[in-house]
Short mmCIF file of C-alpha atoms and ligand atoms in Angstrom, two decimals:
data_model
loop_
_atom_site.label_atom_id
_atom_site.label_comp_id
_atom_site.label_asym_id
_atom_site.label_seq_id
_atom_site.Cartn_x
_atom_site.Cartn_y
_atom_site.Cartn_z
CA UNK A 1 162.15 97.62 176.41
CA UNK A 2 163.32 94.16 175.34
CA UNK A 3 166.96 93.20 175.70
CA UNK A 4 169.11 90.26 174.71
CA UNK A 5 171.14 88.46 177.36
CA UNK A 6 174.12 86.50 176.09
CA UNK A 7 176.39 84.20 178.09
CA UNK A 8 179.48 84.17 175.88
CA UNK A 9 182.35 81.80 175.30
CA UNK A 10 180.59 78.77 173.80
CA UNK A 11 181.40 77.07 170.48
CA UNK A 12 178.57 77.02 167.96
CA UNK A 13 177.59 73.77 166.28
CA UNK A 14 174.60 72.43 164.36
CA UNK A 15 172.35 73.47 161.50
CA UNK A 16 170.37 76.63 160.79
CA UNK A 17 167.86 77.38 158.03
CA UNK A 18 168.24 80.78 156.37
CA UNK A 19 165.16 82.99 155.94
CA UNK A 20 163.99 84.92 152.88
CA UNK A 21 165.92 88.12 152.16
CA UNK A 22 164.64 91.34 153.72
CA UNK A 23 166.13 93.52 151.01
CA UNK A 24 164.56 91.43 148.26
CA UNK A 25 161.15 91.19 149.98
CA UNK A 26 160.79 94.97 150.43
CA UNK A 27 161.01 95.97 146.74
CA UNK A 28 159.08 92.87 145.65
CA UNK A 29 156.20 93.74 148.00
CA UNK A 30 156.10 97.15 146.27
CA UNK A 31 156.08 95.44 142.87
CA UNK A 32 152.55 94.26 143.73
CA UNK A 33 151.43 97.87 143.13
CA UNK A 34 152.24 97.50 139.43
CA UNK A 35 149.47 95.01 138.62
CA UNK A 36 145.72 94.79 139.26
CA UNK A 37 146.12 90.99 139.61
CA UNK A 38 147.30 89.21 142.78
CA UNK A 39 151.00 88.57 143.42
CA UNK A 40 151.70 85.49 145.53
CA UNK A 41 154.99 85.48 147.42
CA UNK A 42 156.62 82.63 149.31
CA UNK A 43 159.71 82.51 151.56
CA UNK A 44 158.78 85.89 153.04
CA UNK A 45 160.59 86.32 156.36
CA UNK A 46 158.61 87.49 159.38
CA UNK A 47 160.47 90.74 160.06
CA UNK A 48 159.38 94.10 161.41
CA UNK A 49 160.37 95.87 158.18
CA UNK A 50 158.25 93.45 156.16
CA UNK A 51 155.35 94.16 158.55
CA UNK A 52 155.84 97.91 158.13
CA UNK A 53 155.81 97.57 154.34
CA UNK A 54 152.60 95.50 154.51
CA UNK A 55 150.99 98.20 156.64
CA UNK A 56 152.05 100.89 154.17
CA UNK A 57 150.65 98.97 151.19
CA UNK A 58 147.42 98.17 153.07
CA UNK A 59 146.93 101.90 153.73
CA UNK A 60 147.10 102.47 149.97
CA UNK A 61 144.32 99.93 149.41
CA UNK A 62 146.30 96.75 148.69
CA UNK A 63 144.55 93.70 150.13
CA UNK A 64 146.99 91.34 151.77
CA UNK A 65 146.31 87.76 152.70
CA UNK A 66 148.77 85.87 154.88
CA UNK A 67 147.22 82.42 154.59
CA UNK A 68 150.21 80.48 155.88
CA UNK A 69 153.54 81.43 157.48
CA UNK A 70 155.97 82.79 154.93
CA UNK A 71 153.32 83.22 152.24
CA UNK A 72 151.67 86.51 151.29
CA UNK A 73 149.18 87.27 148.55
CA UNK A 74 148.98 90.94 147.63
CA UNK A 75 146.02 92.16 145.63
CA UNK A 76 146.31 95.71 144.29
CA UNK A 77 143.12 95.56 142.16
CA UNK A 78 142.53 99.17 143.12
CA UNK A 79 144.86 101.70 144.71
CA UNK A 80 142.78 104.23 146.65
CA UNK A 81 145.52 106.34 148.10
CA UNK A 82 148.92 106.60 146.31
CA UNK A 83 150.57 108.04 149.39
CA UNK A 84 153.45 107.09 151.69
CA UNK A 85 153.07 109.31 154.76
CA UNK A 86 155.94 110.70 156.85
CA UNK A 87 155.05 108.54 159.87
CA UNK A 88 155.76 105.39 157.84
CA UNK A 89 158.74 106.60 155.80
CA UNK A 90 160.57 107.88 158.86
CA UNK A 91 160.45 104.42 160.43
CA UNK A 92 161.56 102.69 157.23
CA UNK A 93 163.43 104.42 154.41
CA UNK A 94 162.64 101.56 152.04
CA UNK A 95 159.11 103.05 151.80
CA UNK A 96 160.62 105.17 149.00
CA UNK A 97 160.33 101.98 146.90
CA UNK A 98 156.61 102.69 146.51
CA UNK A 99 157.32 105.88 144.53
CA UNK A 100 158.23 104.35 141.16
CA UNK A 101 155.44 101.74 141.06
CA UNK A 102 152.79 104.27 142.17
CA UNK A 103 153.60 106.88 139.50
CA UNK A 104 153.82 104.18 136.85
CA UNK A 105 150.47 102.58 137.75
CA UNK A 106 148.40 105.54 139.09
CA UNK A 107 149.97 108.49 137.27
CA UNK A 108 150.58 110.19 140.59
CA UNK A 109 152.20 109.61 143.96
CA UNK A 110 153.09 111.45 147.14
CA UNK A 111 155.92 109.95 149.15
CA UNK A 112 157.52 111.60 152.14
CA UNK A 113 161.21 112.48 151.90
CA UNK A 114 163.06 110.06 154.18
CA UNK A 115 165.38 112.60 155.80
CA UNK A 116 168.58 111.54 157.54
CA UNK A 117 168.97 108.19 159.23
CA UNK A 118 171.34 106.67 161.73
CA UNK A 119 173.89 105.43 159.19
CA UNK A 120 174.10 108.61 157.11
CA UNK A 121 172.32 111.25 155.03
CA UNK A 122 171.06 108.82 152.36
CA UNK A 123 169.48 111.24 149.88
CA UNK A 124 167.07 110.09 147.15
CA UNK A 125 168.16 112.50 144.40
CA UNK A 126 168.93 109.62 142.01
CA UNK A 127 165.39 108.22 142.31
CA UNK A 128 163.97 111.68 141.57
CA UNK A 129 166.37 112.41 138.71
CA UNK A 130 165.46 109.14 137.03
CA UNK A 131 161.71 109.69 137.25
CA UNK A 132 162.15 113.21 135.85
CA UNK A 133 164.12 111.77 132.93
CA UNK A 134 161.12 109.50 132.32
CA UNK A 135 158.90 112.56 132.05
CA UNK A 136 157.46 112.75 135.57
CA UNK A 137 156.74 116.18 136.93
CA UNK A 138 158.20 116.32 140.43
CA UNK A 139 157.48 118.89 143.12
CA UNK A 140 158.98 118.92 146.55
CA UNK A 141 156.27 120.24 148.85
CA UNK A 142 156.11 120.20 152.67
CA UNK A 143 158.64 117.41 152.94
CA UNK A 144 156.92 115.29 150.30
CA UNK A 145 157.93 114.21 146.81
CA UNK A 146 154.85 114.73 144.63
CA UNK A 147 155.21 113.00 141.27
CA UNK A 148 152.84 113.12 138.29
CA UNK A 149 152.94 111.60 134.82
CA UNK A 150 150.06 110.60 132.56
CA UNK A 151 152.37 107.83 131.35
CA UNK A 152 156.09 107.55 131.98
CA UNK A 153 158.31 107.46 128.89
CA UNK A 154 161.34 105.26 128.34
CA UNK A 155 164.65 107.07 128.86
CA UNK A 156 168.39 106.50 129.17
CA UNK A 157 169.37 107.10 132.79
CA UNK A 158 172.95 107.20 134.03
CA UNK A 159 173.19 106.96 137.82
CA UNK A 160 175.82 109.28 139.38
CA UNK A 161 176.58 106.53 141.89
CA UNK A 162 175.51 102.95 142.47
CA UNK A 163 172.21 102.88 144.38
CA UNK A 164 170.35 99.68 145.16
CA UNK A 165 166.86 101.00 145.89
CA UNK A 166 167.34 103.72 143.23
CA UNK A 167 167.93 100.99 140.62
CA UNK A 168 164.95 98.99 141.92
CA UNK A 169 162.60 101.98 141.99
CA UNK A 170 163.37 103.02 138.41
CA UNK A 171 163.37 99.44 137.12
CA UNK A 172 159.85 98.99 138.52
CA UNK A 173 158.67 102.34 137.12
CA UNK A 174 160.10 101.51 133.68
CA UNK A 175 158.16 98.23 133.37
CA UNK A 176 154.96 100.18 132.59
CA UNK A 177 156.57 103.09 130.70
CA UNK A 178 156.03 103.83 127.04
CA UNK A 179 159.20 102.64 125.28
CA UNK A 180 162.63 101.41 126.31
CA UNK A 181 164.48 102.51 129.45
CA UNK A 182 168.19 101.90 129.90
CA UNK A 183 169.67 102.13 133.38
CA UNK A 184 173.45 102.70 133.27
CA UNK A 185 175.72 102.29 136.32
CA UNK A 186 172.90 100.21 137.81
CA UNK A 187 173.33 98.26 141.05
CA UNK A 188 174.28 94.58 140.43
CA UNK A 189 173.10 93.31 143.85
CA UNK A 190 171.41 89.87 143.86
CA UNK A 191 168.26 91.53 145.32
CA UNK A 192 167.96 93.60 142.11
CA UNK A 193 168.14 90.34 140.14
CA UNK A 194 165.46 88.74 142.35
CA UNK A 195 163.16 91.71 141.79
CA UNK A 196 163.77 91.51 138.02
CA UNK A 197 162.90 87.81 138.13
CA UNK A 198 159.60 88.56 139.87
CA UNK A 199 158.77 91.42 137.48
CA UNK A 200 159.54 89.15 134.52
CA UNK A 201 157.11 86.56 135.91
CA UNK A 202 154.55 89.41 136.00
CA UNK A 203 155.09 90.03 132.29
CA UNK A 204 157.82 92.71 132.35
CA UNK A 205 160.52 92.71 129.68
CA UNK A 206 163.88 93.15 131.41
CA UNK A 207 167.40 92.21 130.32
CA UNK A 208 170.75 92.78 132.01
CA UNK A 209 169.69 92.62 135.68
CA UNK A 210 172.83 91.70 137.63
CA UNK A 211 174.99 93.83 135.32
CA UNK A 212 175.55 97.58 135.37
CA UNK A 213 173.27 98.09 132.32
CA UNK A 214 169.64 97.07 132.69
CA UNK A 215 167.27 97.47 129.73
CA UNK A 216 163.52 97.53 130.32
CA UNK A 217 161.04 97.49 127.44
CA UNK A 218 157.83 98.93 128.85
CA UNK A 219 154.52 97.06 128.52
CA UNK A 220 150.90 98.26 128.87
CA UNK A 221 149.99 95.98 131.74
CA UNK A 222 151.55 93.52 134.17
CA UNK A 223 149.70 90.42 135.39
CA UNK A 224 149.63 88.27 138.50
CA UNK A 225 152.46 85.87 139.34
CA UNK A 226 153.98 83.67 142.00
CA UNK A 227 157.51 84.19 143.26
CA UNK A 228 159.75 82.73 145.98
CA UNK A 229 161.95 85.36 147.68
CA UNK A 230 165.68 84.58 147.50
CA UNK A 231 167.55 83.54 150.67
CA UNK A 232 168.99 86.34 152.82
CA UNK A 233 172.71 86.60 152.04
CA UNK A 234 173.31 89.01 154.93
CA UNK A 235 171.59 86.76 157.47
CA UNK A 236 173.72 83.91 156.08
CA UNK A 237 176.88 86.00 156.40
CA UNK A 238 175.98 87.05 159.93
CA UNK A 239 175.67 83.43 161.13
CA UNK A 240 178.88 82.47 159.31
CA UNK A 241 180.71 85.36 161.00
CA UNK A 242 179.29 84.28 164.38
CA UNK A 243 180.67 80.75 163.95
CA UNK A 244 184.02 82.08 162.72
CA UNK A 245 184.26 84.36 165.75
CA UNK A 246 183.03 81.91 168.40
CA UNK A 247 184.61 78.81 166.85
CA UNK A 248 182.71 75.63 166.01
CA UNK A 249 181.19 73.70 163.13
CA UNK A 250 177.84 74.75 161.66
CA UNK A 251 175.89 74.37 158.44
CA UNK A 252 173.54 76.97 156.98
CA UNK A 253 170.87 75.46 154.77
CA UNK A 254 168.52 77.00 152.22
CA UNK A 255 171.02 79.64 151.19
CA UNK A 256 172.75 80.71 147.99
CA UNK A 257 176.54 80.70 148.32
CA UNK A 258 177.19 82.41 144.98
CA UNK A 259 175.64 85.64 146.34
CA UNK A 260 178.26 85.73 149.12
CA UNK A 261 181.62 85.20 147.43
CA UNK A 262 183.35 88.26 148.91
CA UNK A 263 182.20 87.32 152.44
CA UNK A 264 183.22 83.66 152.09
CA UNK A 265 186.68 84.74 150.85
CA UNK A 266 187.21 86.96 153.91
CA UNK A 267 186.04 84.24 156.31
CA UNK A 268 188.53 81.81 154.75
CA UNK A 269 191.24 84.47 155.01
CA UNK A 270 190.32 84.81 158.69
CA UNK A 271 191.09 81.12 159.20
CA UNK A 272 187.70 79.43 158.77
CA UNK A 273 187.13 76.40 156.55
CA UNK A 274 184.13 77.00 154.32
CA UNK A 275 182.57 74.29 152.13
CA UNK A 276 179.66 74.81 149.77
CA UNK A 277 177.37 71.96 148.77
CA UNK A 278 174.20 72.77 146.85
CA UNK A 279 172.12 75.17 148.94
CA UNK A 280 174.20 74.57 152.09
CA UNK A 281 177.32 76.24 153.47
CA UNK A 282 179.34 74.50 156.18
CA UNK A 283 181.77 76.56 158.23
CA UNK A 284 184.36 75.28 160.69
CA UNK A 285 186.84 77.21 162.78
CA UNK A 286 188.96 75.67 165.50
CA UNK A 287 192.40 77.13 164.81
CA UNK A 288 193.45 80.75 165.40
CA UNK A 289 191.51 83.67 163.93
CA UNK A 290 193.58 85.84 161.60
CA UNK A 291 193.32 89.57 160.94
CA UNK A 292 191.64 90.60 157.67
CA UNK A 293 191.50 93.88 155.77
CA UNK A 294 188.08 94.81 154.44
CA UNK A 295 186.87 97.54 152.12
CA UNK A 296 183.13 97.74 151.50
CA UNK A 297 181.98 98.21 147.90
CA UNK A 298 178.87 97.72 145.77
CA UNK A 299 178.20 94.10 144.74
CA UNK A 300 180.16 91.93 143.98
CA UNK A 301 182.47 93.74 146.43
CA UNK A 302 182.32 93.24 150.18
CA UNK A 303 178.82 94.29 151.39
CA UNK A 304 178.50 97.27 153.73
CA UNK A 305 175.75 95.26 155.46
CA UNK A 306 178.45 92.78 156.68
CA UNK A 307 181.05 95.35 157.75
CA UNK A 308 179.98 95.58 161.40
CA UNK A 309 179.73 91.79 161.85
CA UNK A 310 183.23 91.26 160.42
CA UNK A 311 184.55 93.92 162.79
CA UNK A 312 183.41 91.72 165.69
CA UNK A 313 185.43 88.87 164.12
CA UNK A 314 188.47 91.14 163.67
CA UNK A 315 188.22 92.28 167.30
CA UNK A 316 189.14 88.73 168.40
CA UNK A 317 191.68 87.93 165.66
CA UNK A 318 195.47 87.72 165.97
CA UNK A 319 196.91 90.88 164.47
CA UNK A 320 195.63 94.17 163.11
CA UNK A 321 192.76 94.50 160.62
CA UNK A 322 191.96 97.65 158.65
CA UNK A 323 188.26 98.04 157.85
CA UNK A 324 187.19 100.76 155.42
CA UNK A 325 183.55 101.76 154.92
CA UNK A 326 182.99 103.39 151.52
CA UNK A 327 179.19 103.29 151.10
CA UNK A 328 177.80 105.16 154.12
CA UNK A 329 179.46 108.06 155.92
CA UNK A 330 178.33 107.15 159.43
CA UNK A 331 178.39 103.38 159.73
CA UNK A 332 180.88 102.91 162.56
CA UNK A 333 178.49 103.35 165.46
CA UNK A 334 179.19 99.84 166.71
CA UNK A 335 182.79 100.85 167.49
CA UNK A 336 182.20 102.56 170.86
CA UNK A 337 179.99 99.62 171.88
CA UNK A 338 182.66 97.07 170.88
CA UNK A 339 185.14 99.13 172.89
CA UNK A 340 182.91 98.66 175.93
CA UNK A 341 183.50 94.92 175.50
CA UNK A 342 187.26 95.54 175.50
CA UNK A 343 187.94 95.74 171.76
CA UNK A 344 190.96 97.81 170.68
CA UNK A 345 189.72 99.92 167.75
CA UNK A 346 190.74 103.33 166.45
CA UNK A 347 188.59 105.15 163.94
CA UNK A 348 189.61 107.92 161.62
CA UNK A 349 186.86 109.03 159.28
CA UNK A 350 185.53 105.86 157.73
CA UNK A 351 188.56 103.70 158.49
CA UNK A 352 188.75 101.50 161.56
CA UNK A 353 192.03 100.00 162.68
CA UNK A 354 191.19 96.95 164.77
CA UNK A 355 193.91 95.42 166.93
CA UNK A 356 192.67 91.95 167.77
CA UNK A 357 192.47 91.19 171.48
CA UNK A 358 192.94 87.71 173.00
CA UNK A 359 189.65 88.10 174.89
CA UNK A 360 186.59 90.33 175.12
CA UNK A 361 184.66 90.80 178.35
CA UNK A 362 180.85 90.92 178.63
CA UNK A 363 179.23 94.32 179.32
CA UNK A 364 176.04 96.31 178.80
CA UNK A 365 175.83 97.67 175.26
CA UNK A 366 173.30 99.45 173.09
CA UNK A 367 172.22 98.60 169.55
CA UNK A 368 172.20 101.64 167.24
CA UNK A 369 171.11 100.17 163.91
CA UNK A 370 170.33 96.80 162.40
CA UNK A 371 173.79 95.57 161.43
CA UNK A 372 175.47 97.21 164.44
CA UNK A 373 173.10 95.09 166.56
CA UNK A 374 174.19 91.93 164.74
CA UNK A 375 177.81 92.88 165.37
CA UNK A 376 177.11 93.19 169.11
CA UNK A 377 175.40 89.80 169.18
CA UNK A 378 178.52 88.23 167.66
CA UNK A 379 180.80 90.08 170.07
CA UNK A 380 178.57 88.95 172.97
CA UNK A 381 178.86 85.31 171.85
CA UNK A 382 182.64 85.61 171.96
CA UNK A 383 183.02 87.69 175.13
CA UNK A 384 183.61 86.07 178.51
CA UNK A 385 180.71 86.48 180.91
CA UNK A 386 177.37 88.17 180.31
CA UNK A 387 176.57 90.77 177.64
CA UNK A 388 173.28 92.64 177.71
CA UNK A 389 172.18 94.29 174.46
CA UNK A 390 169.61 97.07 174.74
CA UNK A 391 167.36 98.48 171.96
CA UNK A 392 167.10 95.21 170.10
CA UNK A 393 164.09 96.43 168.15
CA UNK A 394 166.72 97.31 165.52
CA UNK A 395 167.58 93.61 165.30
CA UNK A 396 163.94 92.58 164.83
CA UNK A 397 163.71 94.77 161.73
CA UNK A 398 165.94 92.40 159.79
CA UNK A 399 166.56 89.08 161.59
CA UNK A 400 163.91 86.41 162.06
CA UNK A 401 164.12 84.78 165.52
CA UNK A 402 167.88 85.30 165.77
CA UNK A 403 167.99 84.13 169.38
CA UNK A 404 166.15 80.88 168.55
CA UNK A 405 168.45 80.16 165.64
CA UNK A 406 171.57 80.86 167.71
CA UNK A 407 170.22 78.77 170.60
CA UNK A 408 169.83 75.87 168.16
CA UNK A 409 173.58 76.17 167.58
CA UNK A 410 174.23 75.91 171.31
CA UNK A 411 174.53 79.62 172.15
CA UNK A 412 173.27 80.80 175.55
CA UNK A 413 171.10 83.71 174.46
CA UNK A 414 167.68 84.85 175.58
CA UNK A 415 165.31 87.75 175.26
CA UNK A 416 164.15 89.48 178.38
CA UNK A 417 161.30 91.98 178.63
N1 EPU B 1 172.69 107.74 147.49
C1 EPU B 1 172.62 109.03 147.01
N2 EPU B 1 171.50 109.39 146.30
C2 EPU B 1 170.48 108.54 146.03
C3 EPU B 1 170.56 107.23 146.51
C4 EPU B 1 171.68 106.85 147.24
O1 EPU B 1 173.52 109.84 147.22
O2 EPU B 1 169.50 108.96 145.38
C5 EPU B 1 173.87 107.30 148.24
C6 EPU B 1 173.56 106.87 149.67
O3 EPU B 1 173.50 107.98 150.54
C7 EPU B 1 174.70 105.92 149.98
C8 EPU B 1 174.97 105.26 148.62
O4 EPU B 1 174.37 106.12 147.65
O5 EPU B 1 175.82 106.65 150.38
C9 EPU B 1 174.39 103.87 148.44
O6 EPU B 1 173.04 103.86 148.89
P1 EPU B 1 171.92 102.91 148.29
O7 EPU B 1 170.90 103.75 147.62
O8 EPU B 1 172.55 101.82 147.48
O9 EPU B 1 171.32 102.31 149.61
P2 EPU B 1 169.79 101.93 149.80
O10 EPU B 1 169.27 101.47 148.50
O11 EPU B 1 169.10 103.00 150.54
C10 EPU B 1 170.13 99.37 150.27
C11 EPU B 1 169.81 98.44 151.39
C12 EPU B 1 170.72 98.75 152.57
C13 EPU B 1 172.18 98.56 152.10
C14 EPU B 1 172.45 99.46 150.89
C15 EPU B 1 173.82 99.27 150.28
C16 EPU B 1 167.46 98.00 151.04
C17 EPU B 1 166.07 98.16 151.51
N3 EPU B 1 168.41 98.60 151.77
O12 EPU B 1 169.90 100.68 150.77
O13 EPU B 1 170.43 97.80 153.58
O14 EPU B 1 173.07 98.90 153.12
O15 EPU B 1 171.48 99.20 149.86
O16 EPU B 1 174.01 97.96 149.89
O17 EPU B 1 167.72 97.32 150.08
C18 EPU B 1 170.38 96.94 155.77
O18 EPU B 1 169.76 95.95 155.34
O19 EPU B 1 170.85 96.98 156.94
C19 EPU B 1 170.57 98.10 154.92
C20 EPU B 1 170.88 99.32 155.39
#
């Protein structure tokens, strides 16, 4: 199994280009199911999750052409098999995003229930409730959600809690429904806005994306379009956190700073200097790192997907940081691994009290999920000596060539087989 070897203790300096966002690409790939005409996407990052989604769509009958790197053309002229099997869904929960588009376009769909995952239970009751409100008949049979509807009908749907993929699934389904759908308590994440932008290019009528009320006026048919995937705000934040933790002076280009306000604020609070110019963010940190308190929240709050990376920063800061995870019930699995590197962290429930240590020491650690892996990479860059990270396939799900990009900043990091 591949591992990452990191020789820590070096400043990071230079320039890195940010890739297209994983969590925007995944729903947008599923949006191709809504139209019989081709959807051409650019700025698609080469990630394992994107590959898994392509495989899933190809199984359904979508023809996919990857003519040049970062560009995909998806042609769903006919959908032979509106099915997302267990084998695919269990490796990637985001497969649930096929459910809404399939019922809307084909009138039927069978998608496996995702089951639990490393970071928590993550049920899909809100996706199901919304489709039922739109008139779909839903049966849960042998671990599958079977949905049927001759044509979905517009409805007013109030989410019990803020769900990103729930909002995306129902927004996609509603584009082809008969009448107007209103989504209340909708997720405001920038990836929801990017999806709405793509759907609008395909002929959908959507207003309010980026607010908690999204209104979709259903149309009979969507057409082909071309769309560039937004930059990955979590990849951006991960590199910024790495520079803050290791010290240095780096610029991230091709990003979108206004999708990262809460993260930039915390990095400044931690003692980094952050300057935004156009699509670039420059970060410098030479002085002491300061403790920061963090509480994750739906957008525009501090993203749960950056919680682990900021904990690596806090582990090296002067003083005590309190980090509270409010979105997922089991997203502190990086803590025991950080402790192996010498971090002083106590966890009670979903609150971590991090007493910053003057130094971390390299060790063998294990990645448990995508963002926990990113946290360990940052900790490895800061720790003295060698850190070996095992199970890095988690990292490859959501970061494009992370070791190459970090090497370009002067990090000593390499992949070994
Ligand atoms: N929830 C329910 N019922 C539902 C849906 C969600 O109870 O029907 C709960 C979840 O269990 C969780 C909370 O609501 O406690 C929020 O979950 P959400 O549905 O927003 O998460 P998601 O849509 O499954 C997306 C991202 C995650 C990111 C979360 C939160 C994608 C493909 N995934 O997941 O990304 O952490 O939103 O921002 O967009 C990652 O990239 O590492 C990652 C895990």
